[in-house]
């Protein structure tokens, strides 16, 4: 789908939200839902940043690290990929305190979701690095670059382009997973919706607004990633189209 | 005292599992010498270059560069396999041009040529650019310096690759079938650049090639490889004019017939 279609969808979603918000029966829910949405966005952004850091570190450690680091990264990836995000949240929030480590709910949310998505992300990074042509490594070797120099200047910039679409998927996954944090006492968008629904039973307006809000947020992610992809591939594609 | 050879392969072998690609290779290349390697595919000729560039490890023997071991280093008077720091120190003397160019696609011609001088040699950007401009001028591509590889023809890409390799000021240049991936009408421009390089720079050159005419005219010595060994070697006039070995004769006959 083209970027224009996506932007059109986003505009429609926002216009519909705006139009509904002027209705008397919807208006009352807006402040609460927006408050929840802000928390959702905060967790999604910080979680995504953590996921990127963990994904890149784990991939590099698994591919090029010394044995202990390799082992550690593999254990991390398999644990966080192989268990559910919900269980990870619960474990960090309810089990860790039993061992004397108490983290606040917001931090747990960012940690659990970031580590979870980072584990998937490391496979994305690894695949993208491996997709760079072998000749690029050989040319860098012939120019006597060190391994870190090769990675930083030659391999990762090329792998980066291949990473963008799958990372976009992961960010959207993460955004949607934030709904889980309502189960560890955080008042995110999903929590607010549920709470208001229990108090008022206005199911249709509440969940219609929430649906549109999640959609708008994920469209922002998708559009952002498309723009990034277009920009990043400029150097690689330049001239090919001409 | 006789001068050290620039490169010495001392009883070097390379095996992939049960397959022996190179079998006890002994080869000395003198400073400034231009050596062409010819032979049928699978004879191990490209492997010679790849081992010297340290793109392949070796199973037996030692490779020496200017009297220093490349694949090994001396420790307590004994040769032990080299670590990466040692390899990088010696490897700095060697540059290579590949069959498939291998330019960095996300960088312009100029950026391709200044990348390693800046990151590896620590040159100042302005100095690296001045040197790269000279080299791009030498290969006749001053006007294309801001083009990306995808905007260049194969011949132009290969000329940039030659400039890029020269920017590291190697003493030894390896050319691995550098015209094999080119359309026939683009071969000449690349060979012309190599000729110029040979005339104007004090380089030791080792090339694997299928261009028999070029090998004959350009090289000081031609080595014919067969089944992982040097089957016959000598000055081009002798090897092409009066090959002594039956296999050399067969190979040359087949190649010249086809060309």
Coordinates of N, CA and C in Angstrom, one line a residue, chain A residues 55 64 108 169 172 198 229 242:
Chain A
X55 N 18.0 -5.8 20.6 CA 18.1 -6.5 19.4 C 19.5 -6.5 18.7
X64 N 29.2 -12.4 16.7 CA 30.7 -12.1 16.8 C 31.3 -12.1 18.2
X108 N 8.6 -1.9 34.9 CA 8.4 -3.3 34.5 C 7.8 -3.4 33.1
X169 N 6.9 -4.0 11.8 CA 6.0 -5.0 12.4 C 6.1 -5.2 13.9
X172 N 4.7 -2.3 15.9 CA 3.3 -2.4 16.0 C 2.8 -3.5 17.0
X198 N -17.0 -0.5 32.7 CA -17.6 -1.1 33.9 C -18.4 -0.1 34.7
X229 N 12.3 4.1 5.5 CA 12.7 3.1 4.5 C 13.1 3.9 3.2
X242 N 16.6 5.5 -12.3 CA 16.8 6.4 -13.4 C 17.1 5.6 -14.7

